[in-house]
Amino acid sequence: MPPSTVHPAENGDESGELAAGLTQEQLRQAQKMDAIGKLTGGVAHDFNNLLQVISGNLQLLASDVAGNPRAERRLANAMAGVARGSKLAAQLLAFGRRQPLAPKVVNIGRFVRDMDDLLRRALGEEIEVETVIAGGLWNTLVDPGNVENALLNLAINARDAMEGRGRLTIEAGNALLDTTYASAHGDLRAGQYVMIAVTDTGSGIAPDIIDQVFEPFFTTKPEGQGTGLGLSMVYGFVKQSGGHVKIYSEQGHGTTVKIYLPRSTQGEDRVVDIEEEDLRGGDETVLVVEDDDAVRDTVVAMLGDLGYRVLKARDAESALSIIESGIAIDLLFTDVVMPGPLRSPELARKASERQPGIAVLFTSGYTENAIVHGGRLDEGVELLSKPYTRDQLARRVRFVLADKARKAATSATPATSAAATPARPPLRVLVVEDDALIRMSIAEMLESRGHVALEAGDGNEALRIHASQPVDVLLADVGLPGMNGVEVAAKLRETQPNLPVLYATGDHTANGVRRDERTAILVKPYGVADLMEAIARLARR
């Protein structure tokens, strides 16, 4: 199907004064929207920091009240309030075009079909849903999560306008917006677009208010039945994506909202949801940089609860001093908006220079374009938006650390790769594990990478081996029979105080383990890459 060309209706009698009047009106509207956008962005930043403090402390409190149904119910209600507040802040940022987008190349036709079940559940059985997808549909570069939110908002608005009964039609096709149409719509660029149209058979919108429907908090719904942010979120997201949105309505007959998203000539991306990753912590060293004292204390406690060794700084300059001190840091977790002359992106760059391979994860309630340009996250940048839950923090940190390990393995040459002889001299690793099969597996992992494995089934055997030959690293299970792993390490350090110790455990909190520069924790189950990385960290320290 050929793309449709969109242009305004021609009128040979249209006067120059009318055209000038339209331009002035567009300018006033653009200035109003920009001012509201700046205001909402600033409000969202402080609001998200407050939500992060509340959310983090509620989640830390959860373990203290476990088993108390009344307290757990109250915590759940409080967390639900945090989630509502977070959604409100996200909608404000969306309207203000201040949200960090992570665009992917998407085929809208396939995307709409995949949303079919979700839309039908949201609309109910009394509304007929019809999708019309044009053949040869182009791809578009857009943030998938925001497209889904936009379509859901439009569908729910349509449901309310139809009072729960009617027909909703979603169309997708190719469109050409010509220069005449583009020049009549402010900052719109002429060119090729993918068009999504959502049409309902509802009551329609009165002509005297149709120009206000995209403004935040404007709603025609009864009090308590809508925030007035749904359409404003759609408007802001589409504009930030370089697109265009237009609404057509006739009272008593229905409404059509058309979204135009710029065409992409690239192949469709495969979207992977990291929320599917297993939830686990680790023992790596994380440097937290956050100027808000309450937020910093909360995230430090959450990361410590996950098993990480945590360092903290209140600004970028203090963080750089810690990095330059020589302490090995695995992950820099920094707020985007920081006080002082050194900005967070510059801190990340300097950190990478001083400690090559360090992973970087940004966090913010409002990015202020420090790592977002053209409305999109800079290439290779990882961002965890505030407020976030403990689970979201755990998954994102593990994802970024795992990605760092993958990149290191990919960039390694055959001569220096983990599969070849280690760059350092082979290490003599004393493996203390009472399960013979696990002990044998660990020994094979070590020997496959050029190290020497010394095997012991219990603490007494470990003491005999250590007394008879040199040991570079102790790898001990914490839950050994008789003498546990912590006690074995303490005995060996009586004669070898600086012995590096790697504890293997199925509990990331590793109760009884005192973490320091010579001590690391490896959470079961783990693979060869995890084991080699943990041993390398101990060697660096």
Coordinates of C-alpha atoms in Angstrom, one line a residue:
M1 CA 0.0 0.0 0.0
P2 CA 1.5 3.4 -1.0
P3 CA 2.0 5.9 1.8
S4 CA -0.6 8.6 2.2
T5 CA 0.5 12.2 1.8
V6 CA -0.8 14.6 4.5
H7 CA -1.2 18.3 3.8
P8 CA -3.6 21.0 4.9
A9 CA -6.7 21.7 2.9
E10 CA -5.9 24.4 0.3
N11 CA -7.8 27.6 0.3
G12 CA -7.0 30.1 -2.4
D13 CA -8.7 33.0 -0.4
E14 CA -6.6 32.4 2.8
S15 CA -5.2 35.8 3.8
G16 CA -1.7 36.6 4.9
E17 CA -3.1 37.9 8.2
L18 CA -4.6 34.5 9.0
A19 CA -1.3 32.8 8.3
A20 CA 0.5 35.3 10.5
G21 CA -2.1 34.8 13.2
L22 CA -1.6 31.0 13.1
T23 CA 2.2 31.4 13.4
Q24 CA 1.8 33.7 16.5
E25 CA -0.6 31.2 18.1
Q26 CA 1.8 28.3 17.4
L27 CA 4.7 30.3 19.0
R28 CA 2.6 31.1 22.1
Q29 CA 1.6 27.5 22.4
A30 CA 5.2 26.3 22.0
Q31 CA 6.4 28.8 24.7
K32 CA 3.6 27.7 27.1
M33 CA 4.4 24.0 26.6
D34 CA 8.2 24.6 27.1
A35 CA 7.6 26.6 30.3
I36 CA 5.3 23.8 31.7
G37 CA 7.9 21.2 30.6
K38 CA 10.7 22.9 32.6
L39 CA 8.5 23.3 35.6
T40 CA 7.4 19.6 35.6
G41 CA 10.9 18.4 35.1
G42 CA 12.2 20.3 38.1
V43 CA 9.3 19.1 40.3
A44 CA 9.8 15.5 39.2
H45 CA 13.5 15.6 40.1
D46 CA 12.9 16.4 43.8
F47 CA 9.7 14.3 43.9
N48 CA 11.5 11.2 42.7
N49 CA 14.3 11.7 45.3
L50 CA 11.7 11.8 48.0
L51 CA 10.0 8.7 46.6
Q52 CA 13.4 6.9 46.5
V53 CA 14.0 7.5 50.2
I54 CA 10.5 6.4 51.1
S55 CA 10.6 3.3 48.8
G56 CA 14.0 2.2 49.9
N57 CA 13.3 2.4 53.6
L58 CA 10.0 0.6 53.2
Q59 CA 11.7 -2.3 51.5
L60 CA 14.5 -2.4 54.1
L61 CA 11.8 -2.4 56.8
A62 CA 10.0 -5.4 55.1
S63 CA 12.5 -7.9 56.6
D64 CA 12.0 -6.5 60.1
V65 CA 8.2 -7.0 60.0
A66 CA 8.2 -10.3 58.2
G67 CA 5.5 -12.6 59.8
N68 CA 3.4 -9.7 61.0
P69 CA 0.4 -9.7 58.6
R70 CA -0.9 -6.3 59.8
A71 CA 2.4 -4.6 59.4
E72 CA 3.0 -6.3 56.0
R73 CA -0.4 -5.1 54.8
R74 CA 0.5 -1.6 55.8
L75 CA 3.8 -1.8 54.1
A76 CA 2.1 -3.1 50.9
N77 CA -0.3 -0.1 51.0
A78 CA 2.6 2.3 51.4
M79 CA 4.5 0.8 48.5
A80 CA 1.3 1.0 46.4
G81 CA 1.3 4.8 47.1
V82 CA 4.9 5.0 46.1
A83 CA 4.1 3.3 42.8
R84 CA 1.3 5.8 42.1
G85 CA 3.6 8.7 42.9
S86 CA 6.2 7.2 40.6
K87 CA 3.7 6.9 37.8
L88 CA 2.6 10.5 38.3
A89 CA 6.2 11.8 38.1
A90 CA 6.8 9.7 35.0
Q91 CA 3.8 11.2 33.3
L92 CA 5.0 14.7 34.2
L93 CA 8.4 14.0 32.7
A94 CA 6.8 12.5 29.6
F95 CA 4.7 15.7 29.0
G96 CA 7.7 17.9 29.7
R97 CA 9.8 15.9 27.1
R98 CA 12.3 15.3 29.9
Q99 CA 12.2 11.5 30.2
P100 CA 15.2 9.5 29.1
L101 CA 14.1 7.4 26.1
A102 CA 15.8 4.2 25.1
P103 CA 14.6 3.8 21.5
K104 CA 14.7 0.6 19.5
V105 CA 13.9 -0.1 15.9
V106 CA 10.3 -1.4 16.1
N107 CA 7.8 -2.7 13.6
I108 CA 4.6 -1.1 14.8
G109 CA 2.4 -3.6 13.1
R110 CA 3.9 -6.5 15.0
F111 CA 4.0 -4.4 18.2
V112 CA 0.2 -3.7 18.0
R113 CA -0.6 -7.3 17.3
D114 CA 1.4 -8.4 20.4
M115 CA -0.6 -5.9 22.5
D116 CA -4.0 -7.4 21.4
D117 CA -4.6 -9.4 24.6
L118 CA -3.5 -6.6 26.8
L119 CA -5.8 -4.1 25.1
R120 CA -8.8 -6.5 25.2
R121 CA -8.3 -7.1 29.0
A122 CA -8.1 -3.3 29.6
L123 CA -11.2 -2.5 27.5
G124 CA -13.6 -5.3 28.5
E125 CA -15.8 -7.6 26.5
E126 CA -18.4 -5.0 25.5
I127 CA -15.9 -3.1 23.3
E128 CA -15.0 -4.6 19.9
V129 CA -11.3 -4.1 19.0
E130 CA -10.3 -4.1 15.3
T131 CA -6.7 -3.7 14.0
V132 CA -5.9 -2.7 10.5
I133 CA -2.2 -3.0 9.5
A134 CA -1.1 -1.9 6.1
G135 CA 1.2 -4.1 4.0
G136 CA 4.8 -3.1 3.7
L137 CA 4.8 -1.1 6.9
W138 CA 8.0 0.7 7.6
N139 CA 10.0 0.4 10.9
T140 CA 10.3 3.3 13.3
L141 CA 12.9 4.2 16.0
V142 CA 11.0 4.6 19.2
D143 CA 11.0 3.6 22.9
P144 CA 8.8 0.4 23.1
G145 CA 7.6 0.9 26.6
N146 CA 6.4 4.4 25.9
V147 CA 4.6 3.3 22.7
E148 CA 2.8 0.7 24.8
N149 CA 1.9 3.3 27.5
A150 CA 0.6 5.7 24.8
L151 CA -1.6 3.1 23.1
L152 CA -3.0 2.0 26.5
N153 CA -3.8 5.6 27.5
L154 CA -5.6 6.2 24.2
A155 CA -7.5 3.0 24.5
I156 CA -8.6 3.7 28.1
N157 CA -9.7 7.2 27.2
A158 CA -11.7 5.7 24.3
R159 CA -13.3 3.2 26.6
D160 CA -14.4 5.9 28.9
A161 CA -15.7 8.0 26.0
M162 CA -17.8 5.0 24.8
E163 CA -19.0 4.3 28.3
G164 CA -17.7 0.8 28.1
R165 CA -19.5 -0.2 24.8
G166 CA -18.6 0.4 21.2
R167 CA -15.8 -0.2 18.7
L168 CA -12.1 0.7 18.9
T169 CA -10.1 0.7 15.7
I170 CA -6.3 0.8 15.6
E171 CA -4.7 1.4 12.2
A172 CA -1.0 1.5 11.3
G173 CA 0.3 2.6 7.9
N174 CA 3.0 4.6 6.1
A175 CA 2.6 8.4 5.7
L176 CA 4.4 11.3 4.0
L177 CA 4.1 14.6 5.7
D178 CA 4.8 17.3 3.1
T179 CA 6.5 20.6 3.6
T180 CA 3.3 22.6 3.5
Y181 CA 1.8 20.5 6.4
A182 CA 5.1 20.6 8.3
S183 CA 5.5 24.3 8.1
A184 CA 2.0 24.8 9.4
H185 CA 2.8 22.7 12.5
G186 CA 5.8 24.4 14.2
D187 CA 8.8 22.2 14.8
L188 CA 7.6 19.3 12.6
R189 CA 9.9 18.1 9.9
A190 CA 8.6 17.0 6.5
G191 CA 9.4 13.4 5.6
Q192 CA 8.4 9.7 5.9
Y193 CA 6.5 8.6 9.0
V194 CA 4.8 5.6 10.4
M195 CA 1.2 6.5 11.4
I196 CA -0.8 5.0 14.2
A197 CA -4.5 6.0 14.4
V198 CA -6.8 5.1 17.3
T199 CA -10.5 5.7 16.6
D200 CA -13.5 5.3 18.9
T201 CA -17.2 5.5 18.5
G202 CA -17.7 7.6 21.7
S203 CA -19.2 10.9 22.5
G204 CA -16.6 13.0 20.9
I205 CA -15.0 16.3 22.1
A206 CA -16.5 19.7 22.0
P207 CA -14.8 22.1 19.5
D208 CA -14.2 24.8 22.2
I209 CA -12.0 22.5 24.3
I210 CA -10.3 20.3 21.8
D211 CA -7.2 22.6 21.8
Q212 CA -6.8 22.0 25.6
V213 CA -6.9 18.2 25.7
F214 CA -3.1 17.7 25.6
E215 CA -2.5 20.1 28.5
P216 CA -1.6 18.4 31.8
F217 CA -4.3 18.0 34.4
F218 CA -7.0 19.0 31.9
T219 CA -9.8 16.4 31.9
T220 CA -13.5 16.2 31.1
K221 CA -14.0 13.2 33.4
P222 CA -15.8 13.5 36.8
E223 CA -13.6 14.3 39.8
G224 CA -11.6 11.3 41.0
Q225 CA -11.9 9.4 37.7
G226 CA -8.9 10.8 35.9
T227 CA -5.6 12.7 36.4
G228 CA -5.7 14.6 33.1
L229 CA -2.2 13.3 32.3
G230 CA -2.9 10.5 29.9
L231 CA -3.1 12.6 26.7
S232 CA -0.4 15.0 27.9
M233 CA 1.9 12.0 28.3
V234 CA 1.2 10.8 24.8
Y235 CA 1.8 14.3 23.4
G236 CA 5.2 14.8 25.2
F237 CA 6.5 11.3 24.3
V238 CA 5.6 11.7 20.6
K239 CA 7.1 15.2 20.4
Q240 CA 10.3 14.0 22.2
S241 CA 10.5 11.1 19.7
G242 CA 10.6 13.6 16.8
G243 CA 7.0 12.8 15.9
H244 CA 3.6 14.5 15.6
V245 CA 0.2 14.0 17.1
K246 CA -3.1 15.2 15.8
I247 CA -6.7 14.8 17.1
Y248 CA -9.9 14.8 15.2
S249 CA -13.3 14.7 16.8
E250 CA -17.0 15.1 16.1
Q251 CA -19.5 15.3 18.9
G252 CA -21.8 12.3 19.0
H253 CA -19.7 10.4 16.5
G254 CA -16.3 9.7 18.0
T255 CA -12.7 10.7 18.1
T256 CA -9.5 9.8 16.2
V257 CA -6.0 10.4 17.5
K258 CA -3.2 10.0 14.9
I259 CA 0.4 9.6 16.0
Y260 CA 3.2 10.0 13.4
L261 CA 6.6 8.5 14.3
P262 CA 9.7 9.0 12.1
R263 CA 10.6 6.2 9.7
S264 CA 13.7 4.1 10.4
T265 CA 15.5 2.3 7.5
Q266 CA 17.3 -0.1 10.0
G267 CA 16.3 -3.7 10.7
E268 CA 14.0 -4.4 13.7
D269 CA 15.7 -4.8 17.0
R270 CA 15.2 -7.8 19.3
V271 CA 14.1 -6.4 22.7
V272 CA 15.3 -8.3 25.8
D273 CA 13.6 -7.7 29.1
I274 CA 16.2 -7.7 31.9
E275 CA 13.5 -8.1 34.4
E276 CA 13.5 -11.8 33.5
E277 CA 17.1 -12.1 34.9
D278 CA 17.3 -14.1 38.2
L279 CA 17.3 -11.9 41.3
R280 CA 20.7 -12.1 43.1
G281 CA 23.3 -10.0 44.7
G282 CA 27.1 -10.3 44.7
D283 CA 30.3 -9.3 46.5
E284 CA 31.7 -6.7 44.1
T285 CA 32.8 -3.3 45.2
V286 CA 30.3 -0.5 44.3
L287 CA 31.0 3.2 44.7
V288 CA 27.8 5.1 45.3
V289 CA 27.8 8.8 44.4
E290 CA 24.8 10.8 45.6
D291 CA 24.5 14.3 47.0
D292 CA 21.2 13.7 48.8
D293 CA 22.1 12.2 52.2
A294 CA 18.9 10.3 52.7
V295 CA 18.9 8.8 49.3
R296 CA 22.6 7.9 49.6
D297 CA 22.1 6.2 53.0
T298 CA 19.2 4.2 51.6
V299 CA 20.9 2.9 48.5
V300 CA 24.0 2.0 50.5
A301 CA 21.9 0.0 52.8
M302 CA 20.1 -1.8 50.0
L303 CA 23.3 -2.7 48.2
G304 CA 24.9 -3.9 51.4
D305 CA 21.8 -6.0 52.1
L306 CA 22.4 -7.6 48.6
G307 CA 26.0 -8.5 49.7
Y308 CA 28.0 -5.9 47.9
R309 CA 31.0 -4.0 49.4
V310 CA 29.9 -0.4 49.2
L311 CA 31.9 2.8 49.2
K312 CA 30.1 6.2 49.2
A313 CA 30.7 9.8 48.2
R314 CA 28.5 12.9 48.3
D315 CA 29.8 14.6 45.1
A316 CA 31.8 13.8 42.0
E317 CA 35.1 15.2 43.2
S318 CA 35.0 13.1 46.4
A319 CA 34.3 10.1 44.3
L320 CA 37.2 10.8 42.0
S321 CA 39.5 10.9 45.1
I322 CA 38.3 7.5 46.1
I323 CA 38.9 6.1 42.6
E324 CA 42.4 7.7 42.4
S325 CA 43.3 6.2 45.8
G326 CA 43.8 2.8 44.1
I327 CA 40.9 0.9 45.7
A328 CA 39.6 -1.5 43.1
I329 CA 36.1 -0.6 42.1
D330 CA 33.8 -2.8 40.0
L331 CA 30.9 -0.5 39.6
L332 CA 30.4 3.3 39.7
F333 CA 26.7 4.0 40.6
T334 CA 26.2 7.7 40.3
D335 CA 23.4 10.2 40.3
V336 CA 23.3 12.3 37.1
V337 CA 22.6 15.7 38.6
M338 CA 25.5 16.5 41.0
P339 CA 26.7 19.7 42.7
G340 CA 30.2 21.0 42.1
P341 CA 32.3 21.7 39.0
L342 CA 32.8 18.0 38.0
R343 CA 29.8 16.6 36.2
S344 CA 28.8 13.0 36.4
P345 CA 29.6 12.1 32.7
E346 CA 33.0 13.6 33.2
L347 CA 33.4 11.6 36.4
A348 CA 32.5 8.4 34.5
R349 CA 35.1 9.2 31.8
K350 CA 37.9 9.9 34.4
A351 CA 36.9 6.7 36.3
S352 CA 37.3 4.7 33.1
E353 CA 40.7 6.3 32.4
R354 CA 42.0 5.5 35.9
Q355 CA 40.4 2.1 36.3
P356 CA 39.9 0.6 32.8
G357 CA 37.0 -1.8 32.6
I358 CA 35.0 -0.2 35.5
A359 CA 31.2 -0.5 35.0
V360 CA 29.1 2.6 35.2
L361 CA 25.4 2.9 36.1
F362 CA 23.7 6.2 36.2
T363 CA 20.6 7.0 38.3
S364 CA 18.3 10.1 38.3
G365 CA 14.8 11.3 38.8
Y366 CA 15.5 13.9 36.0
T367 CA 18.4 13.8 33.6
E368 CA 18.7 17.4 32.6
N369 CA 20.2 16.2 29.3
A370 CA 23.6 15.3 30.9
I371 CA 23.4 11.8 29.4
V372 CA 20.4 12.4 27.2
H373 CA 20.7 14.2 23.9
G374 CA 18.0 14.6 21.3
G375 CA 15.7 13.0 23.9
R376 CA 17.6 9.7 23.8
L377 CA 20.1 8.1 26.1
D378 CA 23.7 8.4 24.8
E379 CA 25.1 5.2 23.2
G380 CA 26.3 2.7 25.7
V381 CA 24.8 4.5 28.8
E382 CA 22.9 2.5 31.4
L383 CA 20.3 4.4 33.5
L384 CA 18.2 3.3 36.5
S385 CA 15.4 5.9 36.9
K386 CA 14.3 6.9 40.4
P387 CA 12.4 5.7 42.2
Y388 CA 13.5 2.1 41.9
T389 CA 12.8 -1.0 44.0
R390 CA 15.3 -3.3 45.6
D391 CA 14.6 -5.9 43.0
Q392 CA 15.1 -3.4 40.1
L393 CA 18.3 -2.3 41.7
A394 CA 19.6 -5.8 42.1
R395 CA 18.7 -6.8 38.5
R396 CA 20.2 -3.7 36.9
V397 CA 23.4 -3.9 38.9
R398 CA 23.9 -7.6 38.0
F399 CA 23.0 -6.8 34.4
V400 CA 25.6 -4.0 34.1
L401 CA 28.3 -6.1 35.9
A402 CA 27.6 -9.1 33.6
D403 CA 27.7 -6.9 30.6
K404 CA 31.1 -5.5 31.7
A405 CA 32.4 -9.1 32.0
R406 CA 31.0 -10.0 28.5
K407 CA 32.7 -7.0 26.9
A408 CA 36.0 -7.8 28.6
A409 CA 35.8 -11.4 27.3
T410 CA 34.9 -10.3 23.8
S411 CA 37.7 -7.7 23.5
A412 CA 40.4 -10.1 24.9
T413 CA 42.9 -11.4 22.3
P414 CA 43.5 -15.1 22.1
A415 CA 46.8 -14.6 23.9
T416 CA 45.2 -12.9 26.9
S417 CA 41.7 -14.4 26.9
A418 CA 40.4 -16.3 29.9
A419 CA 40.4 -19.5 27.9
A420 CA 44.2 -19.2 27.5
T421 CA 47.0 -19.3 30.1
P422 CA 46.2 -16.5 32.6
A423 CA 48.2 -13.2 32.2
R424 CA 49.3 -13.6 35.8
P425 CA 51.4 -16.6 37.0
P426 CA 49.1 -19.7 37.7
L427 CA 47.6 -19.5 41.2
R428 CA 47.6 -22.4 43.7
V429 CA 44.0 -22.4 44.9
L430 CA 43.0 -24.5 48.0
V431 CA 39.4 -25.7 47.4
V432 CA 37.6 -26.7 50.6
E433 CA 34.2 -28.3 49.8
D434 CA 32.6 -31.3 51.5
D435 CA 30.6 -32.3 48.4
A436 CA 33.0 -34.3 46.2
L437 CA 31.2 -33.7 42.9
I438 CA 31.1 -29.9 43.5
R439 CA 34.8 -30.0 44.6
M440 CA 35.8 -31.9 41.5
S441 CA 33.8 -29.4 39.3
I442 CA 35.5 -26.4 40.8
A443 CA 38.9 -28.0 40.4
E444 CA 38.2 -28.6 36.7
M445 CA 37.2 -25.0 36.3
L446 CA 40.4 -23.8 37.8
E447 CA 42.6 -26.2 35.9
S448 CA 40.9 -25.4 32.6
R449 CA 42.2 -21.8 33.1
G450 CA 45.8 -22.8 34.0
H451 CA 45.5 -22.6 37.8
V452 CA 46.5 -25.4 40.2
A453 CA 43.7 -26.8 42.4
L454 CA 44.4 -28.3 45.8
E455 CA 41.4 -30.2 47.1
A456 CA 40.2 -30.7 50.7
G457 CA 37.0 -32.2 51.9
D458 CA 37.0 -30.6 55.3
G459 CA 38.8 -28.1 57.5
N460 CA 41.3 -30.5 59.0
E461 CA 42.4 -31.7 55.6
A462 CA 42.7 -28.1 54.5
L463 CA 45.0 -27.3 57.5
R464 CA 47.3 -30.3 56.6
I465 CA 47.5 -29.2 52.9
H466 CA 48.3 -25.6 53.9
A467 CA 51.0 -26.7 56.3
S468 CA 52.7 -28.8 53.6
Q469 CA 52.7 -26.5 50.6
P470 CA 52.2 -22.9 49.5
V471 CA 48.7 -21.6 48.8
D472 CA 47.8 -18.4 46.9
V473 CA 44.0 -18.3 47.4
L474 CA 41.6 -20.2 49.7
L475 CA 38.2 -21.0 48.1
A476 CA 36.0 -22.4 50.9
D477 CA 32.3 -23.3 51.3
V478 CA 30.9 -21.5 54.2
G479 CA 28.7 -24.3 55.5
L480 CA 31.4 -27.0 56.0
P481 CA 30.7 -29.8 58.6
G482 CA 32.7 -29.5 61.9
M483 CA 35.0 -26.5 61.2
N484 CA 33.0 -24.1 59.0
G485 CA 34.6 -22.1 56.2
V486 CA 35.1 -18.9 58.2
E487 CA 36.9 -20.8 60.9
V488 CA 39.1 -22.5 58.4
A489 CA 40.1 -19.1 56.9
A490 CA 40.9 -17.7 60.4
K491 CA 43.1 -20.7 61.2
L492 CA 45.1 -20.4 57.9
R493 CA 45.5 -16.7 58.4
E494 CA 47.2 -17.3 61.7
T495 CA 50.3 -18.3 59.7
Q496 CA 49.5 -16.5 56.4
P497 CA 47.8 -13.2 57.4
N498 CA 47.4 -11.8 53.9
L499 CA 45.9 -15.0 52.4
P500 CA 43.1 -14.0 50.0
V501 CA 39.8 -15.9 50.7
L502 CA 36.9 -16.5 48.4
Y503 CA 33.8 -17.9 50.1
A504 CA 31.3 -19.9 48.0
T505 CA 27.8 -19.8 49.4
G506 CA 24.2 -20.0 48.4
D507 CA 23.3 -17.1 50.7
H508 CA 24.4 -13.7 49.3
T509 CA 24.3 -12.2 52.9
A510 CA 26.9 -14.8 53.9
N511 CA 26.3 -14.5 57.7
G512 CA 29.5 -14.6 59.7
V513 CA 31.7 -13.4 56.9
R514 CA 33.7 -10.2 57.6
R515 CA 34.3 -8.5 54.2
D516 CA 37.6 -6.7 53.6
E517 CA 40.2 -6.2 50.9
R518 CA 41.4 -9.8 51.2
T519 CA 37.9 -11.4 51.2
A520 CA 35.3 -12.0 48.5
I521 CA 32.0 -13.9 48.2
L522 CA 30.9 -16.0 45.3
V523 CA 27.2 -16.8 45.2
K524 CA 26.1 -20.2 44.1
P525 CA 25.4 -21.3 41.4
Y526 CA 28.3 -19.8 39.5
G527 CA 30.1 -20.5 36.3
V528 CA 33.7 -20.4 35.1
A529 CA 33.5 -16.7 34.2
D530 CA 32.1 -15.8 37.6
L531 CA 34.9 -17.8 39.4
M532 CA 37.7 -16.4 37.3
E533 CA 36.4 -12.8 37.7
A534 CA 36.2 -13.2 41.5
I535 CA 39.7 -14.6 41.7
A536 CA 41.0 -11.8 39.5
R537 CA 39.4 -9.2 41.8
L538 CA 41.1 -10.7 44.8
A539 CA 44.4 -10.7 42.9
R540 CA 44.0 -7.0 42.0
R541 CA 43.2 -6.0 45.6

